[in-house]
Coordinates of N, CA, C and O in Angstrom, one line a residue:
X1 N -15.4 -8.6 12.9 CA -14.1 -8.3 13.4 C -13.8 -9.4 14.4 O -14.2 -9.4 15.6
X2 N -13.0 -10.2 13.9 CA -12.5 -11.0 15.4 C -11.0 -11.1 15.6 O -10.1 -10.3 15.2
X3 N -10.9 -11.9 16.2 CA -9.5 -12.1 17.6 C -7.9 -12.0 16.1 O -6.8 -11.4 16.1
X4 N -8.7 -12.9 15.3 CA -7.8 -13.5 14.2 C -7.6 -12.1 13.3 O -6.5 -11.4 13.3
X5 N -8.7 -11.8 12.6 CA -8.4 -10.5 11.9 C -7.4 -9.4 12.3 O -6.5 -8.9 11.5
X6 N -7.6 -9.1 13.6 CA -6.9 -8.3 14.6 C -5.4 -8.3 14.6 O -4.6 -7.5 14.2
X7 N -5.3 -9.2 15.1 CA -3.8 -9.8 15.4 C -2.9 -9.4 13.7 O -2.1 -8.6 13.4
X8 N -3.6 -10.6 12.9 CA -3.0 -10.0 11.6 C -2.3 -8.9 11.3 O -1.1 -8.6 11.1
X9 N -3.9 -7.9 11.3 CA -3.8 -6.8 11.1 C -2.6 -5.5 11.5 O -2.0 -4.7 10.8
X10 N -2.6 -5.6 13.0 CA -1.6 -5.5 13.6 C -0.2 -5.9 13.2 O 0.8 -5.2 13.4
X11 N -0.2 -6.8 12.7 CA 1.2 -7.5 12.7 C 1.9 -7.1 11.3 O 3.1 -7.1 11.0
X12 N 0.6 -6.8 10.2 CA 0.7 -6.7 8.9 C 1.3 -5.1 9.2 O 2.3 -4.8 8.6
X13 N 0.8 -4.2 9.9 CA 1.0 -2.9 10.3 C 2.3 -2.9 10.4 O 3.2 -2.5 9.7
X14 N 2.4 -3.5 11.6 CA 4.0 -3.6 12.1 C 5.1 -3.6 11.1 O 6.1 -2.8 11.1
X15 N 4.8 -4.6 10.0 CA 5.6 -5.0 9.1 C 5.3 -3.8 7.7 O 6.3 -3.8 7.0
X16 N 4.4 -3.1 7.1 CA 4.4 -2.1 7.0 C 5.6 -1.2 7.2 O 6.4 -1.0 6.3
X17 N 5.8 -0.6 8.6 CA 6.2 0.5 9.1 C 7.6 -0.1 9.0 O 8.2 0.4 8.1
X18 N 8.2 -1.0 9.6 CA 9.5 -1.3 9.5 C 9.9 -1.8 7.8 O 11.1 -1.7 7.4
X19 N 8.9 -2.1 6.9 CA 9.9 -2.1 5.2 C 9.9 -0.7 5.4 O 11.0 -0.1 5.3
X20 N 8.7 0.0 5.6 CA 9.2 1.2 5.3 C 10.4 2.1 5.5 O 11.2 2.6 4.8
X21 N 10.1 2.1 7.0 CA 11.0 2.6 8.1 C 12.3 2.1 7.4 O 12.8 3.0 7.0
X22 N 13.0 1.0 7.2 CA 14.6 0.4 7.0 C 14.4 0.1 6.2 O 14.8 -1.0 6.5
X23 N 14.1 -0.1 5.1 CA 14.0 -0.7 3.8 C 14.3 0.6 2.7 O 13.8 0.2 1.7
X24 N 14.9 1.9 2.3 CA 15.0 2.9 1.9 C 16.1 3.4 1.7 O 17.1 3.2 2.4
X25 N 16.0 4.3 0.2 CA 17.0 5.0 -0.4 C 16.6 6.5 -0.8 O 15.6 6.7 -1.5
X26 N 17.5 7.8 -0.1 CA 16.7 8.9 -0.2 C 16.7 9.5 -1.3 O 17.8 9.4 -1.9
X27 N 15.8 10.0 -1.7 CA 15.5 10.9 -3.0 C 15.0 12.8 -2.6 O 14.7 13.1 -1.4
X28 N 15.1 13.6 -3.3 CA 15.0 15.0 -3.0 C 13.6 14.7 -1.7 O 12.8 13.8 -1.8
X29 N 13.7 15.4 -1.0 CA 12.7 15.9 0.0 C 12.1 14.3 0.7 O 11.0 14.3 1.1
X30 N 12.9 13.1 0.7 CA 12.0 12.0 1.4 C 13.2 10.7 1.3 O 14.4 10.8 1.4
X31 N 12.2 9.5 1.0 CA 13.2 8.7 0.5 C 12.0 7.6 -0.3 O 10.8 7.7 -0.3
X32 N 12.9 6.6 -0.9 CA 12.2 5.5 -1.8 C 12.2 4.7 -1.2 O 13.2 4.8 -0.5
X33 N 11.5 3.7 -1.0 CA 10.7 2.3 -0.5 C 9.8 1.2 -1.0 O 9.2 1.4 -2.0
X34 N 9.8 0.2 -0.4 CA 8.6 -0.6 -0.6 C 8.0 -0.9 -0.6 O 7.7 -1.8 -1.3
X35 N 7.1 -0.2 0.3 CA 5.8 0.0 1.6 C 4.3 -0.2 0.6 O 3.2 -0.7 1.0
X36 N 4.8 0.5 -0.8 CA 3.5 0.3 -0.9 C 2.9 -0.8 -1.6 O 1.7 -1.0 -1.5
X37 N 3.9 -1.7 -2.4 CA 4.0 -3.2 -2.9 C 3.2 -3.5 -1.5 O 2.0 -3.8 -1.7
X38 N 3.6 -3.5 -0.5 CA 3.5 -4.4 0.6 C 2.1 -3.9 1.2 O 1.3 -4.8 1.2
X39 N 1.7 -2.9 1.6 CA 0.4 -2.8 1.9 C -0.8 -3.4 1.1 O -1.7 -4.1 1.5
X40 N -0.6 -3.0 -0.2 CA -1.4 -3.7 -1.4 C -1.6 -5.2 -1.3 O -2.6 -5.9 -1.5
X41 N -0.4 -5.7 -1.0 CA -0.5 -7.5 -1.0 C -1.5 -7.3 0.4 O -2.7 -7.6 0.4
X42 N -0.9 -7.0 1.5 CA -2.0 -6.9 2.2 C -3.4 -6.9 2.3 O -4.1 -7.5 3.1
X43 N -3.7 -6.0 1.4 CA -5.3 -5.6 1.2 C -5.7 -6.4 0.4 O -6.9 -6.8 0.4
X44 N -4.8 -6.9 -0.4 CA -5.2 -8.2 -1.2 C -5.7 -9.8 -0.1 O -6.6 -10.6 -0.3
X45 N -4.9 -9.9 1.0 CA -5.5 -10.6 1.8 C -6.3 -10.4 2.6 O -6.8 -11.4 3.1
X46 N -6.6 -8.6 3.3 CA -7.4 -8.8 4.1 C -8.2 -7.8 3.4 O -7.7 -7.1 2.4
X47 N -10.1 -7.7 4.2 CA -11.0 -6.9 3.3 C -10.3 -5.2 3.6 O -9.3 -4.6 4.0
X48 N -11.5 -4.9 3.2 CA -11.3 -3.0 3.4 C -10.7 -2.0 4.5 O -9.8 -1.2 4.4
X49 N -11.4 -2.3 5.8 CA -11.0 -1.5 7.0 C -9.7 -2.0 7.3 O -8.8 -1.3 7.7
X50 N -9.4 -3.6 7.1 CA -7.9 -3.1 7.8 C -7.3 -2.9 6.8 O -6.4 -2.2 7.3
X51 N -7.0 -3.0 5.4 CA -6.3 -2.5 4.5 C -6.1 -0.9 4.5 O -5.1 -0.4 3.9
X52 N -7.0 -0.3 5.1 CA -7.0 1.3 5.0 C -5.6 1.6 6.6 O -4.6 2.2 6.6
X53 N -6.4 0.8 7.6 CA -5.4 0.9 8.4 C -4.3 0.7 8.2 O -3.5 1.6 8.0
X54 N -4.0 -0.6 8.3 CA -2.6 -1.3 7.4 C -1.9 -0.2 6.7 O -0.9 0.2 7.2
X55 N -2.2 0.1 6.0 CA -1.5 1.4 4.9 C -1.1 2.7 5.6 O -0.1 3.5 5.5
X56 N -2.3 2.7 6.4 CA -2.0 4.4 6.7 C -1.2 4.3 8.0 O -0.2 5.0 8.2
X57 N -1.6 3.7 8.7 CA -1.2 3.6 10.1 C 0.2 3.1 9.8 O 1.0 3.9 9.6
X58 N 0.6 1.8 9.7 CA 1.5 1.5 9.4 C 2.7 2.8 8.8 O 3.6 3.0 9.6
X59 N 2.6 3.4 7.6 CA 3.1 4.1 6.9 C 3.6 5.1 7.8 O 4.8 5.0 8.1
X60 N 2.8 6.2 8.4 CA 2.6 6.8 9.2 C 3.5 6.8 10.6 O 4.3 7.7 11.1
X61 N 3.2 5.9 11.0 CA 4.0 5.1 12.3 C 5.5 5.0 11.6 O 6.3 5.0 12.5
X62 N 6.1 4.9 10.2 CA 7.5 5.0 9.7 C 7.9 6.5 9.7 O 8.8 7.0 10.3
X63 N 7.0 6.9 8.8 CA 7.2 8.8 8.7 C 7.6 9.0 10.2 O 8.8 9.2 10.5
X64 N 6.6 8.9 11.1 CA 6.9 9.8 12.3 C 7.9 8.9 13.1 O 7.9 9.3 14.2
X65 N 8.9 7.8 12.8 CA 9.8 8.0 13.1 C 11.3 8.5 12.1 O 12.5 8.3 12.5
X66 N 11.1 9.1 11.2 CA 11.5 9.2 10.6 C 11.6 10.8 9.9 O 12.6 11.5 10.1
X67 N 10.7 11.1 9.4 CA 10.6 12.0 8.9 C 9.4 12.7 9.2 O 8.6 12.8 8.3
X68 N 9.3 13.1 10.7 CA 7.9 13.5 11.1 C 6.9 14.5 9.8 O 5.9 14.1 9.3
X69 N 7.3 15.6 9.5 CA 7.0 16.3 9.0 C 6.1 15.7 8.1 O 5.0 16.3 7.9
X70 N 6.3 14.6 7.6 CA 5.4 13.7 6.4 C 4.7 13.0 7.0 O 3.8 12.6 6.3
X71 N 4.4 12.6 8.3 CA 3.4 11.7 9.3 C 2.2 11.8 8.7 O 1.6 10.8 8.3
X72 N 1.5 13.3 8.7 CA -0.3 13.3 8.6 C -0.7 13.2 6.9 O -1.7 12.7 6.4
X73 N 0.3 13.8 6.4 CA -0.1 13.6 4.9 C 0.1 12.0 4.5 O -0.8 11.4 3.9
X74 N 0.9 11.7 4.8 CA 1.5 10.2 4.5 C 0.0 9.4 4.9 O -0.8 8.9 4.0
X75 N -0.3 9.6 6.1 CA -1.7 9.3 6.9 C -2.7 9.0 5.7 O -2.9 7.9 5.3
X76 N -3.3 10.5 5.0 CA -3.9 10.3 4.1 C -3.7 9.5 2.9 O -4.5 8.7 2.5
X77 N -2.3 9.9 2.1 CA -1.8 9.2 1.1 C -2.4 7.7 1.1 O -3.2 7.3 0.2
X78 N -1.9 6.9 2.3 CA -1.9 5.7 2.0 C -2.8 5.3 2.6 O -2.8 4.1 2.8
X79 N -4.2 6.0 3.3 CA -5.6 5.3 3.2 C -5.9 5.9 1.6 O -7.0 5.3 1.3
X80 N -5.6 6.5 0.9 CA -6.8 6.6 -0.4 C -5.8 5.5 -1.1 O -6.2 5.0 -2.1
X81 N -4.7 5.3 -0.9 CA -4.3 4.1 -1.8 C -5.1 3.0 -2.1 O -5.7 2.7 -3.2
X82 N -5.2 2.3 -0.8 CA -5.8 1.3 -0.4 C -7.1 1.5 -1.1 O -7.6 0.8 -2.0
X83 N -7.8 2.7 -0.2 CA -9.5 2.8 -0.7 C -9.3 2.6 -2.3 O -10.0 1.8 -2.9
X84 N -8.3 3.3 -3.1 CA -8.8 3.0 -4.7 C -8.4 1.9 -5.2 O -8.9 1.6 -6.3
X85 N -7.4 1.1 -4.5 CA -7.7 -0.4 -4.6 C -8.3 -1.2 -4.9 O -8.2 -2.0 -5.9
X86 N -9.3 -1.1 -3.3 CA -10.2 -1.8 -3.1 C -11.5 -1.7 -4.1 O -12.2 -2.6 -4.6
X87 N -11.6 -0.5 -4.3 CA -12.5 0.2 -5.9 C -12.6 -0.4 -6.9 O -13.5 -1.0 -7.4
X88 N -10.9 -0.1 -7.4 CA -10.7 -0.4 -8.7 C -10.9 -2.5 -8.8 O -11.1 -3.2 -9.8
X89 N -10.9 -2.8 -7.7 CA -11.0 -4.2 -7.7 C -12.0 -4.6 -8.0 O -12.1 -5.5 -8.8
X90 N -13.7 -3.8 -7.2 CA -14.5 -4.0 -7.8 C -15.1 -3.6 -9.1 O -16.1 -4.2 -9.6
X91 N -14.2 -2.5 -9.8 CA -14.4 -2.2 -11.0 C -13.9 -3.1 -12.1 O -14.4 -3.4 -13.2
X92 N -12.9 -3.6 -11.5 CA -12.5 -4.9 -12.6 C -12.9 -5.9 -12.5 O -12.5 -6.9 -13.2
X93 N -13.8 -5.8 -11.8 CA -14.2 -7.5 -11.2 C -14.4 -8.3 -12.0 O -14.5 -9.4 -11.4
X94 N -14.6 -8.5 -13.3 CA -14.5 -10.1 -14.3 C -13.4 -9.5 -14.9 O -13.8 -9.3 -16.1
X95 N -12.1 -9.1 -14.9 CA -10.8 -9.4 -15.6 C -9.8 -9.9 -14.2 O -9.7 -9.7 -13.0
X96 N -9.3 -11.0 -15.5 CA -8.2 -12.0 -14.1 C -7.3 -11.1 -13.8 O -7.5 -11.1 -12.6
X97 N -6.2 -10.2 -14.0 CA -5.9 -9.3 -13.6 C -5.8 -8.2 -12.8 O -4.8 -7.6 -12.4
X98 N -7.3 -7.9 -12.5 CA -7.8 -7.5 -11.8 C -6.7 -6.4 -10.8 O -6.6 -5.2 -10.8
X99 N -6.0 -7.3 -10.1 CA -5.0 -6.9 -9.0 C -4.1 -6.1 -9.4 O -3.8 -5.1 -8.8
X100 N -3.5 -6.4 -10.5 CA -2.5 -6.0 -11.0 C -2.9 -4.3 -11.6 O -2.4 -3.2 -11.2
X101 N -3.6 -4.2 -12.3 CA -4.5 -3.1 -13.1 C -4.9 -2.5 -11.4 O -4.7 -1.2 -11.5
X102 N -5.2 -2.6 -10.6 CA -6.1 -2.0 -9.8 C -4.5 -1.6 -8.5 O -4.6 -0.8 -7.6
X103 N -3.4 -2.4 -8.8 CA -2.1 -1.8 -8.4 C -1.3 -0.4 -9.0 O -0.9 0.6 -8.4
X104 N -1.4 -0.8 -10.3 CA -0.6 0.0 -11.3 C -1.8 1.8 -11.0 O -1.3 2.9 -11.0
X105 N -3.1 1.5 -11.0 CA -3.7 3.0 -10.9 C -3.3 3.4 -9.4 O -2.7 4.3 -9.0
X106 N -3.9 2.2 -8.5 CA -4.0 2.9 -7.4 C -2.3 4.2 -6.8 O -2.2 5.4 -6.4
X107 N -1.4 2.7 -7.1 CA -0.1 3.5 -6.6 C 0.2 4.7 -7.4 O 1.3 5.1 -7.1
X108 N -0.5 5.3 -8.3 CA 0.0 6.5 -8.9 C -0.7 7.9 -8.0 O -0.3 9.0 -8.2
X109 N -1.7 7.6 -7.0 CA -1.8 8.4 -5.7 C -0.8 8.6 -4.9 O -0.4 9.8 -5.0
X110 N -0.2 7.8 -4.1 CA 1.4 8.3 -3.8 C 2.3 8.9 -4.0 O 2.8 9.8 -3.3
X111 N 2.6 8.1 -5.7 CA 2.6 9.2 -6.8 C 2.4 10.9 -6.5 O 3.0 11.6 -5.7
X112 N 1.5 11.4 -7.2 CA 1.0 12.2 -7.0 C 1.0 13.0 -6.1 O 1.3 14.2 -6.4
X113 N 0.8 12.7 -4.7 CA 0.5 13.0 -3.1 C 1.8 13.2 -2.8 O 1.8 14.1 -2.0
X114 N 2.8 12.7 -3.0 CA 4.2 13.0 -2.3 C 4.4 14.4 -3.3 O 4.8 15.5 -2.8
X115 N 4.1 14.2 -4.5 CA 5.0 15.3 -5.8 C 3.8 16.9 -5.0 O 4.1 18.0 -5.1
X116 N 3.3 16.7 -4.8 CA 2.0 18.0 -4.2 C 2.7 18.2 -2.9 O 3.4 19.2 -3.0
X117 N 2.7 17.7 -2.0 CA 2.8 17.9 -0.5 C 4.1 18.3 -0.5 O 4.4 19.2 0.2
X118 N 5.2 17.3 -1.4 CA 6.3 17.9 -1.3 C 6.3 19.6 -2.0 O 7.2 20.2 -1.5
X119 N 5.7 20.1 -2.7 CA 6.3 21.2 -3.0 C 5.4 22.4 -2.1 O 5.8 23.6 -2.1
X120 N 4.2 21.9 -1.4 CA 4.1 23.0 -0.2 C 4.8 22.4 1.0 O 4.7 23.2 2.0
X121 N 5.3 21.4 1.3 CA 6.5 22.0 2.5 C 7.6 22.3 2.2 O 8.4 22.7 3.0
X122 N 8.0 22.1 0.7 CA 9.5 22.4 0.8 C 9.1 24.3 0.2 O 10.0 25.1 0.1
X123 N 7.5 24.9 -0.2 CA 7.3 25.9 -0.3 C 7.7 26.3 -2.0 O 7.8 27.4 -2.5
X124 N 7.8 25.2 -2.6 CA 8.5 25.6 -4.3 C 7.5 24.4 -5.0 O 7.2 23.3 -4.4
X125 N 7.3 24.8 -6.0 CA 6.5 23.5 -7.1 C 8.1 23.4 -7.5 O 8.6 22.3 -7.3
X126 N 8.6 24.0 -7.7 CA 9.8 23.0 -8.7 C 10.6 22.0 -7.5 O 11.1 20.9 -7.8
X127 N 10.5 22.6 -6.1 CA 11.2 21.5 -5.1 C 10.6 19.8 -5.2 O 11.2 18.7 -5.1
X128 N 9.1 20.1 -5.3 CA 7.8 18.6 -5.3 C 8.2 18.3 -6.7 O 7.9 17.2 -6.9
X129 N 8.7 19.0 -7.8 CA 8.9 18.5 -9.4 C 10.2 17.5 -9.1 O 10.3 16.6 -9.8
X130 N 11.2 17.7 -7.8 CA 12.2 16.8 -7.7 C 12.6 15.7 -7.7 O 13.6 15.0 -8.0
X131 N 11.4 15.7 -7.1 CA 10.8 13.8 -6.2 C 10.6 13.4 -7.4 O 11.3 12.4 -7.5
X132 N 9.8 13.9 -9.0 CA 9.5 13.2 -9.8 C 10.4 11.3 -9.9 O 10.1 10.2 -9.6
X133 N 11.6 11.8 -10.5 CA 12.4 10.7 -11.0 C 12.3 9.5 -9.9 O 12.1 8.3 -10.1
X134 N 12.6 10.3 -8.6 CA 12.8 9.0 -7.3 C 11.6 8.4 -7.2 O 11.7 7.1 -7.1
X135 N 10.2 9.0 -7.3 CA 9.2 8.4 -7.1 C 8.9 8.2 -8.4 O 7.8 7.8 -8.3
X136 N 9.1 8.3 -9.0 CA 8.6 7.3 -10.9 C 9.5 6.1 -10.5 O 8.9 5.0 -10.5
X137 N 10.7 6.1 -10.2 CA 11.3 5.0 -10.0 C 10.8 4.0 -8.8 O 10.6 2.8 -8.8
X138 N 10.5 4.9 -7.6 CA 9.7 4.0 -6.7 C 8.1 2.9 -6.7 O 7.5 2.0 -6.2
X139 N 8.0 4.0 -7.7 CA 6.1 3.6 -8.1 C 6.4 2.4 -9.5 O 5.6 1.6 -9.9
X140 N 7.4 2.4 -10.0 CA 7.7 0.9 -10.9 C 8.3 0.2 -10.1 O 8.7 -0.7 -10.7
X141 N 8.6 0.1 -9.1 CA 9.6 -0.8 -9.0 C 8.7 -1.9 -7.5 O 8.7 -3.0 -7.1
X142 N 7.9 -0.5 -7.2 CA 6.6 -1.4 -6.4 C 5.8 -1.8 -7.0 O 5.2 -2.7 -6.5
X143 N 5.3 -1.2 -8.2 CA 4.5 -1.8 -9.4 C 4.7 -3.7 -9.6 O 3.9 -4.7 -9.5
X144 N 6.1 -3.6 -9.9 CA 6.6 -5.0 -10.3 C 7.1 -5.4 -9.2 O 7.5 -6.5 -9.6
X145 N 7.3 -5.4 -8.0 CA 7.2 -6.4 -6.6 C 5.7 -6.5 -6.7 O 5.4 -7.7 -6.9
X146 N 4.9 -6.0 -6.6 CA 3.2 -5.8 -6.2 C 3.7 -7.0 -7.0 O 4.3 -7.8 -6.3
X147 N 3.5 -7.4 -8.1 CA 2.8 -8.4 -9.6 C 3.9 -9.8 -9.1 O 3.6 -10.9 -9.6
X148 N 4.9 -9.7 -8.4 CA 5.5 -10.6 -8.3 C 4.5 -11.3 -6.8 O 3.6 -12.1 -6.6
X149 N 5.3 -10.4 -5.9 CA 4.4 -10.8 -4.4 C 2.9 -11.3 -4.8 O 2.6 -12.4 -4.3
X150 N 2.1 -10.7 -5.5 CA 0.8 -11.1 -5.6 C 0.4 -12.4 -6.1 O -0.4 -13.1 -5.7
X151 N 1.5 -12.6 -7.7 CA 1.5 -13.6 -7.7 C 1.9 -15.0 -7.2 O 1.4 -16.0 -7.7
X152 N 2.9 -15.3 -6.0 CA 3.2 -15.8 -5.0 C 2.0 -16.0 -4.1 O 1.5 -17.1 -3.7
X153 N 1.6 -14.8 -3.7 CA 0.9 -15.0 -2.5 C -0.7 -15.9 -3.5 O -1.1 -16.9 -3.0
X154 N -1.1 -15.7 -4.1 CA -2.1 -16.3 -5.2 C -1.9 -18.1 -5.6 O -2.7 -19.1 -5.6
X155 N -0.6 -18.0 -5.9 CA -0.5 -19.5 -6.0 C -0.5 -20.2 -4.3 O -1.2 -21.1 -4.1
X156 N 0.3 -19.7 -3.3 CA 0.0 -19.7 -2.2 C -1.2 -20.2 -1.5 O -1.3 -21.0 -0.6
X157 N -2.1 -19.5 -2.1 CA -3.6 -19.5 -1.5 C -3.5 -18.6 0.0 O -3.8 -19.1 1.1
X158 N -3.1 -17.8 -0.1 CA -3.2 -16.3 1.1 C -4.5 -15.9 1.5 O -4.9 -15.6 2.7
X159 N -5.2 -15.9 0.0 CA -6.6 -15.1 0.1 C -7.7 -16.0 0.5 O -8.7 -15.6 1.1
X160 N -7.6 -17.2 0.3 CA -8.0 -18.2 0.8 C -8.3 -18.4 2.4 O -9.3 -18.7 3.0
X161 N -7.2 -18.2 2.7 CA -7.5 -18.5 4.0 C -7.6 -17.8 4.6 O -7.6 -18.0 5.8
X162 N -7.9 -16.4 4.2 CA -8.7 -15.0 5.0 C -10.5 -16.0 4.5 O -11.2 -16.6 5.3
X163 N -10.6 -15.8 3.5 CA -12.0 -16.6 3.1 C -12.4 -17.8 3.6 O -13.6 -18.2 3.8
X164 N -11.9 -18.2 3.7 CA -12.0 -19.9 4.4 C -12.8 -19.5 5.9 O -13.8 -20.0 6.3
X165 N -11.7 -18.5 6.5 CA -11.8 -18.3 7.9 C -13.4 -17.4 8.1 O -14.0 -17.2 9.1
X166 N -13.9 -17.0 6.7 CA -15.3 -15.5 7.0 C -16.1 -16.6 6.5 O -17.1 -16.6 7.1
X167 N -15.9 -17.7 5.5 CA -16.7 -18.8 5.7 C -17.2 -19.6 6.8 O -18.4 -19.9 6.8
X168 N -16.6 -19.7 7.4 CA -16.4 -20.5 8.8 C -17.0 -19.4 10.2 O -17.3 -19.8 11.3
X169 N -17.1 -18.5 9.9 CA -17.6 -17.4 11.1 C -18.8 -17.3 10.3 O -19.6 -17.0 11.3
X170 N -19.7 -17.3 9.1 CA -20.9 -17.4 8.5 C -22.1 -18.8 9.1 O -23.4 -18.8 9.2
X171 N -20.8 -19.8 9.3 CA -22.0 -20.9 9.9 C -22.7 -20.8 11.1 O -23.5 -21.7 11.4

């Protein structure tokens, strides 16, 4: 853990919560965003713990200005995003793709976690059946930012210079 990690991390959070927070269009019981395109690129440059942070905290810190009610679930949602991520990355680990495949499963937790949570607070499964369409549309459309941003940040060399820098603290 050092000074550099930190800071990022933080800052990566920050920027999290505000796509989230102002970045949105509402859908039954919430609204659509791009939070989670953007946490993923994140976790793509930094390792595991702060990607879980990054995600949840960040996220979280939008809900609860926003739509408190969703703060602690959101919490969870978006650390097991991350965690199956980070998973699925090691499960793919010799296909070049990797990222992209380990995007497309992970974000279907979200998925999932809003379409559940929404129908016990709104107290109806068919209320959480509503979100379907907004979050099918939200979970493609961060699907394909994820594969765009990723690819950017990849020709970039992003991940590199998280690695460069855990190189350099090894000597």
């Amino acid at each position: 853990m050092t000074t550099k990690n930190l800071c990022l991390a933080s800052v990566f959070t920050a920027i999290v919560c505000l796509v989230t927070r102002f970045i949105q269009i509402p859908i039954p019981l919430g609204y659509f965003n791009i939070g989670n395109c953007i946490i993923l690129l994140f976790c793509y440059i930094m390792p595991c713990p702060y990607g879980l942070f990054i995600g949840g905290v960040g996220s979280a810190i939008a809900d609860l200005l926003s739509m408190p009610v969703w703060t602690f679930p959101t919490l969870i949602i978006k650390i097991l995003m991350p965690l199956a991520f980070y998973g699925l990355i090691k499960l793919f680990d010799k296909f070049s793709l990797k990222y992209i495949f380990a995007a497309i499963i992970s974000m279907l937790i979200p998925f999932a976690g809003y379409t559940f949570v929404g129908a016990i607070i709104a107290g109806s499964l068919y209320a959480g059946f509503t979100q379907i369409p907004g979050l099918a549309l939200e979970y493609a459309a961060n699907v394909v930012l994820f594969a765009v941003l990723w690819f950017a940040a990849k020709k970039a060399g992003l991940r590199r210079i998280y690695e460069s820098d855990r190189s350099q603290q090894a000597k």
